């Protein structure tokens, strides 16, 4: 599988979108153990239809489609998405091999140039690679510049110059740097200028290649920004198409997704279940504070990390609102808007780095110390006495409790947060005003709601039909089961009724006799 560039088992469809217990892929060998064309993969079926047999290339296409879908999804969901240069981790085997190979290449180049007469084999190879890089950093529409590069970096001419001993390697370096200066983004101007200050020709070309790698990345991100609107406009249909193709191969269902939806179905006082639309809305609300002990919905697995991070972001925001609401009981905070706003920012900074409930709880002590210090400073500025011992103990107790998600103030703030987000989900004309306690965190509140709303709206566009199908089938099954149970109960009642009547009569007689 790795020979097809799929990354091994970590990227298999079952791992990306979940699997049912017992589902597996079986590969059968033919007479050619290494033949991609002859190897077969069997996807078993659980709905009575014959199992589907795929070639290795077909399986590779399935994995490639899922990987493409994940990339398109990330571009559409994350407006700040851009490609970053890849560097192997420090002290990793990959990093050591890379460093050794690169050092060997440049050492060989330096050694060849220092020979008498110089050998230009590696130098010519290097100029050929640089020539191939230019079409990736210069627009294809700039045919004049590309033609000029092909004329100057003519490898046949360079080879002739090397054979005649007149090859000026430094002149070619200056030509390349001159073109890079005209082609690079403004952010790379200083980096390109520094190339002209390097005296050693080998070090010059080494830095040229490193800079060109960054310029290629700039071009890729430029093209991405240019095409982002088109990608976003077509990404939903693309993902829906790929998901349907996946369902043709995978027919086991998604248990965690189905449980997530079914458990969000609320019944009213008459034991009537809410509508599928309301059930889906309730399910989305659960994503605000996902219980990590439960299995995450498989179809949302691409966004699992993003949703969990947003959940922690919501808890931080709720805790900040709870603390500032408690502090508003002190007049110097509640009656001085600038004091309250400044304190709110400081609390937000202290809790910014927390990534889970334990870290949040551990940071509350620092929050209290900051609150105490700031309030006393404000009081002293107004020539008022610092807070007394009783007030200090009360404030500390209440603030320390906010580290617990079940504390009264934090619970209240969380309910307001949920109500706000539910209104934000329904609103099509912008976000509603912040609820009480969140006015000082308006920007963060709106940023959070916009981010989670974008994730939910996008996934609903892709999987909404599938969710409705699951809930509709469940409702039909539930109705059929209820009808069958009612019919069975009615039949049983008819057959048992005479016996019941007799039993009632005996009971009544015993009651009379006992009296």
Short mmCIF file of C-alpha atoms in Angstrom, two decimals:
data_model
loop_
_atom_site.label_atom_id
_atom_site.label_comp_id
_atom_site.label_asym_id
_atom_site.label_seq_id
_atom_site.Cartn_x
_atom_site.Cartn_y
_atom_site.Cartn_z
CA UNK A 1 0.00 0.00 0.00
CA UNK A 2 2.84 2.37 0.84
CA UNK A 3 4.26 1.95 -2.66
CA UNK A 4 1.25 3.87 -3.95
CA UNK A 5 1.99 6.81 -1.72
CA UNK A 6 -1.01 6.26 0.54
CA UNK A 7 0.91 6.46 3.77
CA UNK A 8 0.13 2.94 4.96
CA UNK A 9 -2.64 1.84 7.23
CA UNK A 10 -3.01 5.20 8.95
CA UNK A 11 -4.78 6.59 5.89
CA UNK A 12 -6.95 3.58 5.14
CA UNK A 13 -10.64 4.35 4.56
CA UNK A 14 -11.68 2.39 7.64
CA UNK A 15 -9.41 4.54 9.80
CA UNK A 16 -10.52 7.81 8.21
CA UNK A 17 -14.25 7.28 8.38
CA UNK A 18 -14.56 4.54 10.97
CA UNK A 19 -15.45 0.89 10.74
CA UNK A 20 -17.72 -1.72 12.19
CA UNK A 21 -16.37 -4.50 14.40
CA UNK A 22 -15.21 -7.40 12.32
CA UNK A 23 -15.03 -5.49 9.04
CA UNK A 24 -11.72 -6.10 7.27
CA UNK A 25 -10.06 -6.10 3.88
CA UNK A 26 -8.57 -9.38 2.65
CA UNK A 27 -5.87 -9.38 0.01
CA UNK A 28 -5.41 -12.48 -2.11
CA UNK A 29 -2.15 -13.21 -3.93
CA UNK A 30 -1.89 -14.41 -7.49
CA UNK A 31 1.03 -15.99 -9.30
CA UNK A 32 2.78 -12.59 -9.33
CA UNK A 33 3.49 -11.53 -5.76
CA UNK A 34 4.46 -8.00 -6.76
CA UNK A 35 2.01 -7.32 -9.56
CA UNK A 36 -0.19 -4.29 -8.94
CA UNK A 37 -2.43 -5.30 -11.81
CA UNK A 38 -3.11 -8.82 -10.51
CA UNK A 39 -3.36 -8.22 -6.76
CA UNK A 40 -6.96 -8.20 -5.52
CA UNK A 41 -8.67 -6.71 -2.48
CA UNK A 42 -12.04 -8.02 -1.29
CA UNK A 43 -14.47 -5.70 0.45
CA UNK A 44 -16.96 -8.00 2.23
CA UNK A 45 -20.66 -7.19 2.20
CA UNK A 46 -23.14 -7.34 5.05
CA UNK A 47 -26.33 -6.55 3.12
CA UNK A 48 -26.58 -9.81 1.19
CA UNK A 49 -25.00 -8.52 -2.01
CA UNK A 50 -21.89 -10.19 -3.42
CA UNK A 51 -18.56 -8.91 -2.04
CA UNK A 52 -16.85 -6.26 -4.15
CA UNK A 53 -13.45 -7.18 -5.61
CA UNK A 54 -10.99 -4.37 -6.30
CA UNK A 55 -7.58 -4.25 -7.90
CA UNK A 56 -4.71 -2.63 -6.06
CA UNK A 57 -4.96 0.40 -8.38
CA UNK A 58 -8.66 0.76 -7.59
CA UNK A 59 -7.97 0.67 -3.86
CA UNK A 60 -5.28 3.28 -4.40
CA UNK A 61 -7.81 5.47 -6.21
CA UNK A 62 -10.23 5.14 -3.28
CA UNK A 63 -7.55 6.22 -0.81
CA UNK A 64 -6.40 9.03 -3.10
CA UNK A 65 -9.97 10.33 -3.35
CA UNK A 66 -10.28 10.37 0.43
CA UNK A 67 -6.97 12.17 0.79
CA UNK A 68 -8.01 14.71 -1.85
CA UNK A 69 -11.33 15.15 -0.06
CA UNK A 70 -9.49 15.88 3.20
CA UNK A 71 -7.32 18.52 1.51
CA UNK A 72 -10.27 20.21 -0.19
CA UNK A 73 -12.18 20.09 3.09
CA UNK A 74 -9.35 21.82 4.95
CA UNK A 75 -9.05 24.55 2.32
CA UNK A 76 -12.81 25.20 2.44
CA UNK A 77 -13.15 25.10 6.23
CA UNK A 78 -10.01 27.01 7.19
CA UNK A 79 -9.75 30.48 5.61
CA UNK A 80 -6.19 30.77 6.94
CA UNK A 81 -5.03 27.50 5.40
CA UNK A 82 -1.76 27.69 3.47
CA UNK A 83 1.04 25.33 2.59
CA UNK A 84 4.09 25.38 4.84
CA UNK A 85 7.63 24.17 4.13
CA UNK A 86 8.24 20.69 5.43
CA UNK A 87 11.22 19.97 7.65
CA UNK A 88 11.87 16.55 9.21
CA UNK A 89 11.77 16.53 13.02
CA UNK A 90 15.00 17.29 14.83
CA UNK A 91 17.10 14.22 15.72
CA UNK A 92 14.94 12.02 13.49
CA UNK A 93 16.46 9.48 11.12
CA UNK A 94 14.92 11.32 8.18
CA UNK A 95 16.56 14.57 9.28
CA UNK A 96 19.97 12.92 9.70
CA UNK A 97 19.78 11.27 6.28
CA UNK A 98 18.74 14.54 4.67
CA UNK A 99 21.59 16.48 6.31
CA UNK A 100 24.15 13.83 5.35
CA UNK A 101 23.00 13.66 1.71
CA UNK A 102 22.91 17.44 1.31
CA UNK A 103 26.33 17.85 2.89
CA UNK A 104 27.73 15.14 0.63
CA UNK A 105 26.34 16.87 -2.48
CA UNK A 106 27.80 20.26 -1.62
CA UNK A 107 31.12 18.73 -0.57
CA UNK A 108 31.38 16.94 -3.92
CA UNK A 109 30.53 20.17 -5.77
CA UNK A 110 33.15 22.10 -3.81
CA UNK A 111 35.75 19.41 -4.42
CA UNK A 112 35.09 19.31 -8.17
CA UNK A 113 35.37 23.10 -8.49
CA UNK A 114 38.66 23.06 -6.59
CA UNK A 115 40.21 20.53 -8.94
CA UNK A 116 42.79 21.69 -11.48
CA UNK A 117 41.32 21.95 -14.03
CA UNK A 118 37.84 22.23 -12.42
CA UNK A 119 35.26 19.51 -13.00
CA UNK A 120 31.80 20.90 -13.71
CA UNK A 121 29.65 17.71 -13.70
CA UNK A 122 27.79 18.59 -10.48
CA UNK A 123 27.71 22.29 -11.41
CA UNK A 124 25.95 21.54 -14.71
CA UNK A 125 23.48 19.26 -12.94
CA UNK A 126 22.78 22.04 -10.44
CA UNK A 127 22.16 24.64 -13.17
CA UNK A 128 19.78 22.22 -14.90
CA UNK A 129 17.78 21.83 -11.67
CA UNK A 130 17.66 25.60 -11.20
CA UNK A 131 16.45 26.01 -14.77
CA UNK A 132 13.62 23.53 -14.07
CA UNK A 133 12.65 25.52 -10.96
CA UNK A 134 11.94 28.78 -12.74
CA UNK A 135 8.67 27.68 -14.42
CA UNK A 136 7.41 26.94 -10.89
CA UNK A 137 8.10 30.43 -9.56
CA UNK A 138 7.32 32.48 -12.69
CA UNK A 139 3.85 32.67 -14.21
CA UNK A 140 3.42 30.53 -17.29
CA UNK A 141 1.99 33.59 -19.02
CA UNK A 142 5.37 35.30 -18.79
CA UNK A 143 6.65 33.50 -21.87
CA UNK A 144 9.25 36.16 -22.63
CA UNK A 145 11.02 35.68 -19.29
CA UNK A 146 10.86 31.90 -19.56
CA UNK A 147 12.26 32.02 -23.09
CA UNK A 148 15.11 34.25 -21.90
CA UNK A 149 15.91 31.77 -19.10
CA UNK A 150 15.99 28.87 -21.57
CA UNK A 151 18.36 30.80 -23.80
CA UNK A 152 20.81 31.73 -21.02
CA UNK A 153 20.62 28.44 -19.12
CA UNK A 154 21.06 26.34 -22.24
CA UNK A 155 22.60 23.16 -20.84
CA UNK A 156 24.24 22.22 -24.16
CA UNK A 157 25.99 25.60 -24.31
CA UNK A 158 27.01 25.31 -20.65
CA UNK A 159 28.54 21.87 -21.33
CA UNK A 160 30.52 23.31 -24.25
CA UNK A 161 31.80 26.13 -22.00
CA UNK A 162 32.85 23.55 -19.41
CA UNK A 163 34.69 21.47 -22.02
CA UNK A 164 36.55 24.54 -23.28
CA UNK A 165 37.36 25.66 -19.72
CA UNK A 166 35.56 29.00 -19.99
CA UNK A 167 32.54 28.30 -17.77
CA UNK A 168 31.98 31.21 -15.36
CA UNK A 169 29.95 29.64 -12.54
CA UNK A 170 29.75 32.92 -10.60
CA UNK A 171 28.28 34.74 -13.62
CA UNK A 172 25.48 32.20 -13.80
CA UNK A 173 24.86 32.63 -10.05
CA UNK A 174 24.52 36.41 -10.53
CA UNK A 175 22.13 35.87 -13.46
CA UNK A 176 19.92 33.57 -11.36
CA UNK A 177 19.88 35.99 -8.42
CA UNK A 178 18.95 38.86 -10.75
CA UNK A 179 15.95 36.88 -12.06
CA UNK A 180 14.93 35.86 -8.54
CA UNK A 181 14.95 39.50 -7.44
CA UNK A 182 12.48 40.34 -10.22
CA UNK A 183 10.24 37.32 -9.55
CA UNK A 184 10.07 37.01 -5.76
CA UNK A 185 7.34 38.28 -3.46
CA UNK A 186 8.12 41.52 -1.56
CA UNK A 187 8.57 39.49 1.63
CA UNK A 188 11.55 37.71 0.03
CA UNK A 189 13.37 40.87 -1.20
CA UNK A 190 15.76 41.00 1.74
CA UNK A 191 16.49 37.28 1.53
CA UNK A 192 17.35 37.56 -2.17
CA UNK A 193 19.49 40.66 -1.55
CA UNK A 194 21.53 38.74 1.01
CA UNK A 195 22.46 36.24 -1.71
CA UNK A 196 24.58 38.89 -3.41
CA UNK A 197 26.67 39.27 -0.24
CA UNK A 198 27.79 35.63 -0.11
CA UNK A 199 31.32 35.36 -1.52
CA UNK A 200 31.73 31.58 -1.69
CA UNK A 201 30.12 30.38 -4.92
CA UNK A 202 29.08 27.00 -3.47
CA UNK A 203 27.40 28.65 -0.48
CA UNK A 204 25.76 31.05 -2.93
CA UNK A 205 24.13 28.26 -4.92
CA UNK A 206 23.17 26.42 -1.74
CA UNK A 207 21.27 29.47 -0.51
CA UNK A 208 19.83 30.03 -4.00
CA UNK A 209 18.17 26.60 -3.89
CA UNK A 210 16.84 27.18 -0.37
CA UNK A 211 15.40 30.54 -1.39
CA UNK A 212 13.88 29.13 -4.58
CA UNK A 213 12.15 26.46 -2.48
CA UNK A 214 10.48 29.25 -0.48
CA UNK A 215 9.55 31.08 -3.68
CA UNK A 216 7.91 27.93 -5.06
CA UNK A 217 5.88 27.73 -1.87
CA UNK A 218 4.90 31.39 -2.29
CA UNK A 219 3.68 30.65 -5.79
CA UNK A 220 1.65 27.65 -4.62
CA UNK A 221 -0.04 29.71 -1.87
CA UNK A 222 -0.68 32.52 -4.34
CA UNK A 223 -2.41 30.11 -6.70
CA UNK A 224 -4.34 28.68 -3.76
CA UNK A 225 -5.62 32.11 -2.75
CA UNK A 226 -6.51 32.84 -6.36
CA UNK A 227 -8.52 29.61 -6.64
CA UNK A 228 -9.91 29.53 -3.09
CA UNK A 229 -13.33 30.91 -4.01
CA UNK A 230 -13.74 28.36 -6.78
CA UNK A 231 -12.59 25.57 -4.48
CA UNK A 232 -15.05 26.59 -1.79
CA UNK A 233 -17.86 26.93 -4.32
CA UNK A 234 -17.36 23.38 -5.58
CA UNK A 235 -15.95 21.61 -2.53
CA UNK A 236 -19.33 20.63 -1.04
CA UNK A 237 -20.45 18.91 -4.22
CA UNK A 238 -17.01 17.34 -4.55
CA UNK A 239 -17.14 15.90 -1.02
CA UNK A 240 -20.73 14.70 -1.45
CA UNK A 241 -19.72 12.92 -4.62
CA UNK A 242 -16.68 11.31 -2.99
CA UNK A 243 -18.73 10.30 0.06
CA UNK A 244 -21.29 8.59 -2.15
CA UNK A 245 -18.50 6.80 -3.97
CA UNK A 246 -17.13 5.68 -0.64
CA UNK A 247 -20.53 4.36 0.45
CA UNK A 248 -20.56 2.16 -2.64
CA UNK A 249 -17.52 0.34 -1.26
CA UNK A 250 -18.35 0.59 2.44
CA UNK A 251 -21.80 -0.64 3.40
CA UNK A 252 -21.39 -1.40 7.11
CA UNK A 253 -22.81 1.85 8.40
CA UNK A 254 -21.25 4.20 10.94
CA UNK A 255 -22.23 3.10 14.48
CA UNK A 256 -20.77 6.10 16.34
CA UNK A 257 -22.50 8.54 13.97
CA UNK A 258 -25.82 6.72 14.30
CA UNK A 259 -25.56 6.64 18.11
CA UNK A 260 -24.67 10.33 18.16
CA UNK A 261 -27.81 11.15 16.19
CA UNK A 262 -30.14 8.74 18.00
CA UNK A 263 -29.04 9.90 21.45
CA UNK A 264 -29.85 13.49 20.46
CA UNK A 265 -33.50 12.65 19.83
CA UNK A 266 -35.52 14.18 22.67
CA UNK A 267 -39.07 13.09 23.55
CA UNK A 268 -41.76 15.48 24.77
CA UNK A 269 -44.21 14.99 27.64
CA UNK A 270 -46.35 12.72 25.43
CA UNK A 271 -43.27 10.60 24.62
CA UNK A 272 -43.34 11.90 21.05
CA UNK A 273 -39.85 12.19 19.53
CA UNK A 274 -38.68 15.51 18.14
CA UNK A 275 -38.34 15.99 14.41
CA UNK A 276 -35.22 14.81 12.53
CA UNK A 277 -34.27 18.44 11.95
CA UNK A 278 -34.43 19.18 15.69
CA UNK A 279 -32.49 16.00 16.44
CA UNK A 280 -29.68 17.05 14.10
CA UNK A 281 -29.62 20.51 15.69
CA UNK A 282 -29.34 18.92 19.15
CA UNK A 283 -26.52 16.70 17.89
CA UNK A 284 -24.61 19.73 16.62
CA UNK A 285 -25.03 21.43 20.01
CA UNK A 286 -23.38 18.43 21.65
CA UNK A 287 -20.22 19.19 19.67
CA UNK A 288 -19.70 22.32 21.79
CA UNK A 289 -18.68 20.14 24.74
CA UNK A 290 -17.94 16.68 23.41
CA UNK A 291 -17.51 13.90 25.96
CA UNK A 292 -14.19 12.38 24.90
CA UNK A 293 -15.07 9.07 26.59
CA UNK A 294 -17.59 8.52 23.78
CA UNK A 295 -16.64 7.46 20.28
CA UNK A 296 -16.54 10.44 17.92
CA UNK A 297 -18.89 10.38 14.86
CA UNK A 298 -16.94 8.72 12.06
CA UNK A 299 -18.13 11.02 9.27
CA UNK A 300 -16.87 14.06 11.19
CA UNK A 301 -13.46 12.51 11.86
CA UNK A 302 -11.70 14.95 9.51
CA UNK A 303 -12.80 17.78 11.80
CA UNK A 304 -12.42 15.91 15.11
CA UNK A 305 -9.28 17.74 16.25
CA UNK A 306 -10.70 21.10 15.16
CA UNK A 307 -14.00 20.49 17.00
CA UNK A 308 -12.28 19.35 20.20
CA UNK A 309 -10.03 22.43 20.15
CA UNK A 310 -13.06 24.65 19.63
CA UNK A 311 -14.72 22.91 22.59
CA UNK A 312 -11.78 23.76 24.82
CA UNK A 313 -11.85 27.30 23.47
CA UNK A 314 -15.51 27.51 24.51
CA UNK A 315 -14.69 26.29 28.03
CA UNK A 316 -11.95 28.93 28.39
CA UNK A 317 -14.33 31.62 27.23
CA UNK A 318 -17.07 30.43 29.60
CA UNK A 319 -14.62 30.39 32.52
CA UNK A 320 -13.45 33.92 31.71
CA UNK A 321 -17.07 35.14 31.64
CA UNK A 322 -17.77 33.40 34.94
CA UNK A 323 -14.75 35.02 36.64
CA UNK A 324 -15.50 38.51 35.35
CA UNK A 325 -19.15 38.13 36.43
CA UNK A 326 -18.01 37.29 39.97
CA UNK A 327 -15.56 40.21 39.99
CA UNK A 328 -18.39 42.53 38.95
CA UNK A 329 -19.65 42.24 42.50
CA UNK A 330 -16.84 44.64 43.44
CA UNK A 331 -17.88 48.26 42.68
CA UNK A 332 -14.44 49.32 41.44
CA UNK A 333 -14.86 46.72 38.68
CA UNK A 334 -18.59 46.93 37.92
CA UNK A 335 -18.73 50.75 37.99
CA UNK A 336 -15.54 51.33 35.98
CA UNK A 337 -15.90 49.97 32.47
CA UNK A 338 -12.23 50.48 31.65
CA UNK A 339 -11.21 48.51 34.76
CA UNK A 340 -13.50 45.62 33.89
CA UNK A 341 -12.33 45.48 30.28
CA UNK A 342 -8.66 45.53 31.30
CA UNK A 343 -9.20 42.78 33.86
CA UNK A 344 -11.12 40.68 31.32
CA UNK A 345 -8.16 40.84 28.92
CA UNK A 346 -5.74 39.79 31.63
CA UNK A 347 -7.89 36.82 32.62
CA UNK A 348 -8.15 35.77 28.98
CA UNK A 349 -4.35 35.91 28.60
CA UNK A 350 -3.77 33.74 31.69
CA UNK A 351 -6.16 31.03 30.45
CA UNK A 352 -5.12 31.26 26.80
CA UNK A 353 -2.65 28.37 26.89
CA UNK A 354 -4.93 25.83 28.59
CA UNK A 355 -5.82 22.82 26.44
CA UNK A 356 -7.89 20.66 28.81
CA UNK A 357 -9.92 20.78 32.02
CA UNK A 358 -6.95 19.88 34.23
CA UNK A 359 -4.82 22.72 32.89
CA UNK A 360 -7.80 25.04 33.25
CA UNK A 361 -8.22 24.02 36.89
CA UNK A 362 -4.49 24.43 37.55
CA UNK A 363 -4.57 27.97 36.11
CA UNK A 364 -7.43 29.22 38.28
CA UNK A 365 -5.07 29.90 41.18
CA UNK A 366 -3.12 32.30 38.95
CA UNK A 367 -6.38 33.91 37.86
CA UNK A 368 -7.35 34.56 41.47
CA UNK A 369 -3.94 36.05 42.32
CA UNK A 370 -4.19 38.38 39.32
CA UNK A 371 -7.75 39.40 40.22
CA UNK A 372 -6.73 40.14 43.81
CA UNK A 373 -3.71 42.20 42.72
CA UNK A 374 -5.60 44.20 40.10
CA UNK A 375 -8.59 44.99 42.32
CA UNK A 376 -6.34 46.22 45.14
CA UNK A 377 -4.36 48.36 42.67
CA UNK A 378 -7.56 49.97 41.39
CA UNK A 379 -8.74 50.63 44.97
CA UNK A 380 -5.44 52.20 45.95
CA UNK A 381 -5.51 54.47 42.89
CA UNK A 382 -8.82 55.84 44.15
CA UNK A 383 -7.50 56.16 47.72
CA UNK A 384 -9.80 53.39 48.94
CA UNK A 385 -8.83 50.61 51.36
CA UNK A 386 -7.94 47.25 49.86
CA UNK A 387 -10.55 44.50 50.00
CA UNK A 388 -11.12 43.17 53.51
CA UNK A 389 -10.47 39.58 54.58
CA UNK A 390 -14.12 38.47 54.38
CA UNK A 391 -14.58 39.85 50.86
CA UNK A 392 -11.26 38.37 49.80
CA UNK A 393 -12.21 34.90 51.10
CA UNK A 394 -15.58 35.07 49.40
CA UNK A 395 -14.10 36.17 46.06
CA UNK A 396 -11.37 33.55 46.21
CA UNK A 397 -13.83 30.76 46.98
CA UNK A 398 -16.15 31.72 44.13
CA UNK A 399 -13.35 32.21 41.59
CA UNK A 400 -11.62 28.96 42.52
CA UNK A 401 -14.92 27.12 41.96
CA UNK A 402 -15.01 28.26 38.33
CA UNK A 403 -12.22 25.79 37.64
CA UNK A 404 -14.90 23.13 38.01
CA UNK A 405 -17.31 22.96 35.06
CA UNK A 406 -20.17 22.06 37.43
CA UNK A 407 -19.84 25.19 39.58
CA UNK A 408 -23.05 27.28 39.76
CA UNK A 409 -21.71 30.43 38.06
CA UNK A 410 -19.92 28.54 35.30
CA UNK A 411 -23.00 26.36 34.71
CA UNK A 412 -25.10 29.50 34.32
CA UNK A 413 -22.57 31.03 31.91
CA UNK A 414 -22.49 27.80 29.91
CA UNK A 415 -26.29 27.76 29.52
CA UNK A 416 -26.17 31.35 28.27
CA UNK A 417 -23.37 30.37 25.90
CA UNK A 418 -25.41 27.47 24.51
CA UNK A 419 -28.48 29.65 24.06
CA UNK A 420 -26.40 32.24 22.23
CA UNK A 421 -24.89 29.64 19.91
CA UNK A 422 -28.29 28.09 19.18
CA UNK A 423 -29.55 31.55 18.17
CA UNK A 424 -26.40 32.09 16.10
CA UNK A 425 -27.04 28.80 14.28
CA UNK A 426 -30.54 29.91 13.31
CA UNK A 427 -29.62 33.48 12.40
CA UNK A 428 -28.98 34.37 8.78
CA UNK A 429 -28.52 38.09 9.39
CA UNK A 430 -25.36 38.11 11.47
CA UNK A 431 -24.69 37.09 15.05
CA UNK A 432 -26.95 38.13 17.94
CA UNK A 433 -25.68 40.47 20.69
CA UNK A 434 -23.57 38.84 23.43
CA UNK A 435 -25.48 37.38 26.40
CA UNK A 436 -25.05 38.85 29.90
CA UNK A 437 -21.52 38.31 31.18
CA UNK A 438 -19.94 38.04 27.72
CA UNK A 439 -19.93 41.68 26.63
CA UNK A 440 -16.21 42.05 27.40
CA UNK A 441 -15.43 38.96 25.31
CA UNK A 442 -17.52 39.91 22.29
CA UNK A 443 -14.75 39.49 19.72
CA UNK A 444 -13.66 36.09 21.02
CA UNK A 445 -17.29 34.96 21.34
CA UNK A 446 -18.08 35.90 17.76
CA UNK A 447 -14.85 34.37 16.45
CA UNK A 448 -15.66 31.09 18.18
CA UNK A 449 -19.24 30.99 16.94
CA UNK A 450 -18.17 31.84 13.39
CA UNK A 451 -15.55 29.07 13.41
CA UNK A 452 -17.83 26.33 14.79
CA UNK A 453 -20.77 27.50 12.71
CA UNK A 454 -18.61 27.25 9.58
CA UNK A 455 -17.59 23.68 10.47
CA UNK A 456 -21.16 22.60 11.20
CA UNK A 457 -22.69 24.30 8.16
CA UNK A 458 -20.12 22.79 5.83
CA UNK A 459 -20.48 19.26 7.21
CA UNK A 460 -24.26 19.55 7.15
CA UNK A 461 -24.11 20.48 3.48
CA UNK A 462 -22.08 17.34 2.82
CA UNK A 463 -23.64 14.81 5.21
CA UNK A 464 -27.07 16.35 5.93
CA UNK A 465 -28.84 14.02 3.52
CA UNK A 466 -27.14 11.01 5.11
CA UNK A 467 -28.15 12.19 8.61
CA UNK A 468 -31.77 12.60 7.52
CA UNK A 469 -31.71 9.14 5.95
CA UNK A 470 -30.41 7.58 9.18
CA UNK A 471 -33.04 9.32 11.32
CA UNK A 472 -35.87 8.63 8.87
CA UNK A 473 -35.01 4.95 8.74
CA UNK A 474 -34.83 4.88 12.52
CA UNK A 475 -38.25 6.54 12.79
CA UNK A 476 -39.77 4.09 10.31
CA UNK A 477 -38.22 1.15 12.16
CA UNK A 478 -39.36 2.55 15.49
CA UNK A 479 -42.90 3.09 14.17
CA UNK A 480 -43.06 -0.43 12.76
CA UNK A 481 -41.79 -1.85 16.03
CA UNK A 482 -44.31 0.19 18.03
CA UNK A 483 -47.16 -0.88 15.74
CA UNK A 484 -46.15 -4.54 15.97
CA UNK A 485 -45.83 -4.30 19.74
CA UNK A 486 -49.26 -2.66 20.02
CA UNK A 487 -50.83 -5.32 17.83
CA UNK A 488 -49.19 -8.07 19.87
CA UNK A 489 -50.33 -6.46 23.09
CA UNK A 490 -53.90 -6.17 21.79
CA UNK A 491 -53.91 -9.80 20.73
CA UNK A 492 -52.54 -10.87 24.08
CA UNK A 493 -55.16 -8.82 25.89
CA UNK A 494 -57.98 -10.47 23.96
CA UNK A 495 -56.74 -13.97 24.79
CA UNK A 496 -55.98 -13.25 28.44
CA UNK A 497 -59.03 -11.12 29.23
CA UNK A 498 -61.33 -13.96 30.47
CA UNK A 499 -58.59 -15.22 32.79
CA UNK A 500 -58.01 -11.73 34.03
CA UNK A 501 -61.70 -11.27 34.72
CA UNK A 502 -61.82 -14.49 36.70
CA UNK A 503 -58.79 -13.51 38.70
CA UNK A 504 -60.37 -10.14 39.44
CA UNK A 505 -63.55 -11.85 40.66
CA UNK A 506 -61.60 -14.16 42.96
CA UNK A 507 -59.68 -11.25 44.36
CA UNK A 508 -62.85 -9.29 44.97
CA UNK A 509 -64.46 -12.33 46.72
CA UNK A 510 -61.47 -12.77 49.02
CA UNK A 511 -61.63 -9.10 49.84
CA UNK A 512 -65.30 -9.31 50.83
CA UNK A 513 -64.74 -12.46 52.93
CA UNK A 514 -61.90 -10.85 54.78
CA UNK A 515 -64.09 -7.93 55.70
#
